[in-house]
C-alpha positions as a Python dict, from the first residue, in 0.01 Angstrom:
ca = {
    (1, 'X'): (0, 0, 0),
    (2, 'X'): (288, 233, 75),
    (3, 'X'): (442, 173, -268),
    (4, 'X'): (108, 247, -437),
    (5, 'X'): (44, 546, -208),
    (6, 'X'): (-301, 423, -116),
    (7, 'X'): (-463, 479, 223),
    (8, 'X'): (-654, 224, 427),
    (9, 'X'): (-977, 406, 349),
    (10, 'X'): (-904, 412, -24),
    (11, 'X'): (-830, 41, -26),
    (12, 'X'): (-1150, -34, 164),
    (13, 'X'): (-1355, 167, -81),
    (14, 'X'): (-1191, 48, -402),
    (15, 'X'): (-1187, -321, -300),
    (16, 'X'): (-1538, -291, -151),
    (17, 'X'): (-1432, -427, 188),
    (18, 'X'): (-1661, -412, 488),
    (19, 'X'): (-1523, -271, 811),
    (20, 'X'): (-1530, -619, 968),
    (21, 'X'): (-1334, -770, 679),
    (22, 'X'): (-1079, -490, 699),
    (23, 'X'): (-1052, -545, 1075),
    (24, 'X'): (-985, -916, 1011),
    (25, 'X'): (-711, -828, 762),
    (26, 'X'): (-540, -589, 1000),
    (27, 'X'): (-555, -843, 1284),
    (28, 'X'): (-430, -1145, 1086),
    (29, 'X'): (-768, -1316, 1096),
    (30, 'X'): (-918, -1529, 818),
    (31, 'X'): (-1055, -1366, 505),
    (32, 'X'): (-1184, -1516, 182),
    (33, 'X'): (-982, -1569, -133),
    (34, 'X'): (-1226, -1338, -310),
    (35, 'X'): (-1130, -1060, -69),
    (36, 'X'): (-761, -1116, -136),
    (37, 'X'): (-817, -1113, -511),
    (38, 'X'): (-1008, -785, -495),
    (39, 'X'): (-720, -632, -298),
    (40, 'X'): (-473, -760, -559),
    (41, 'X'): (-676, -598, -835),
    (42, 'X'): (-674, -264, -657),
    (43, 'X'): (-301, -282, -577),
    (44, 'X'): (-214, -434, -915),
    (45, 'X'): (-10, -712, -758),
    (46, 'X'): (-11, -1090, -731),
    (47, 'X'): (-155, -1277, -436),
    (48, 'X'): (193, -1387, -327),
    (49, 'X'): (277, -1019, -272),
    (50, 'X'): (14, -981, -1),
    (51, 'X'): (-2, -1315, 180),
    (52, 'X'): (238, -1524, 378),
    (53, 'X'): (200, -1886, 486),
    (54, 'X'): (285, -1929, 854),
    (55, 'X'): (295, -2271, 1019),
    (56, 'X'): (155, -2273, 1370),
}
């Protein structure tokens, strides 16, 4: 988001994210693949740029 100079609010609006979905993202909670793809479209990036697989 920093590289694209986009604010949290802008991302929420452009990706059509609800406040609860955005909260989940910010707090490392589960979100749908559809949500991640919409974010990728807005940021013009691939999904591997925004997610990380962490083993618990």
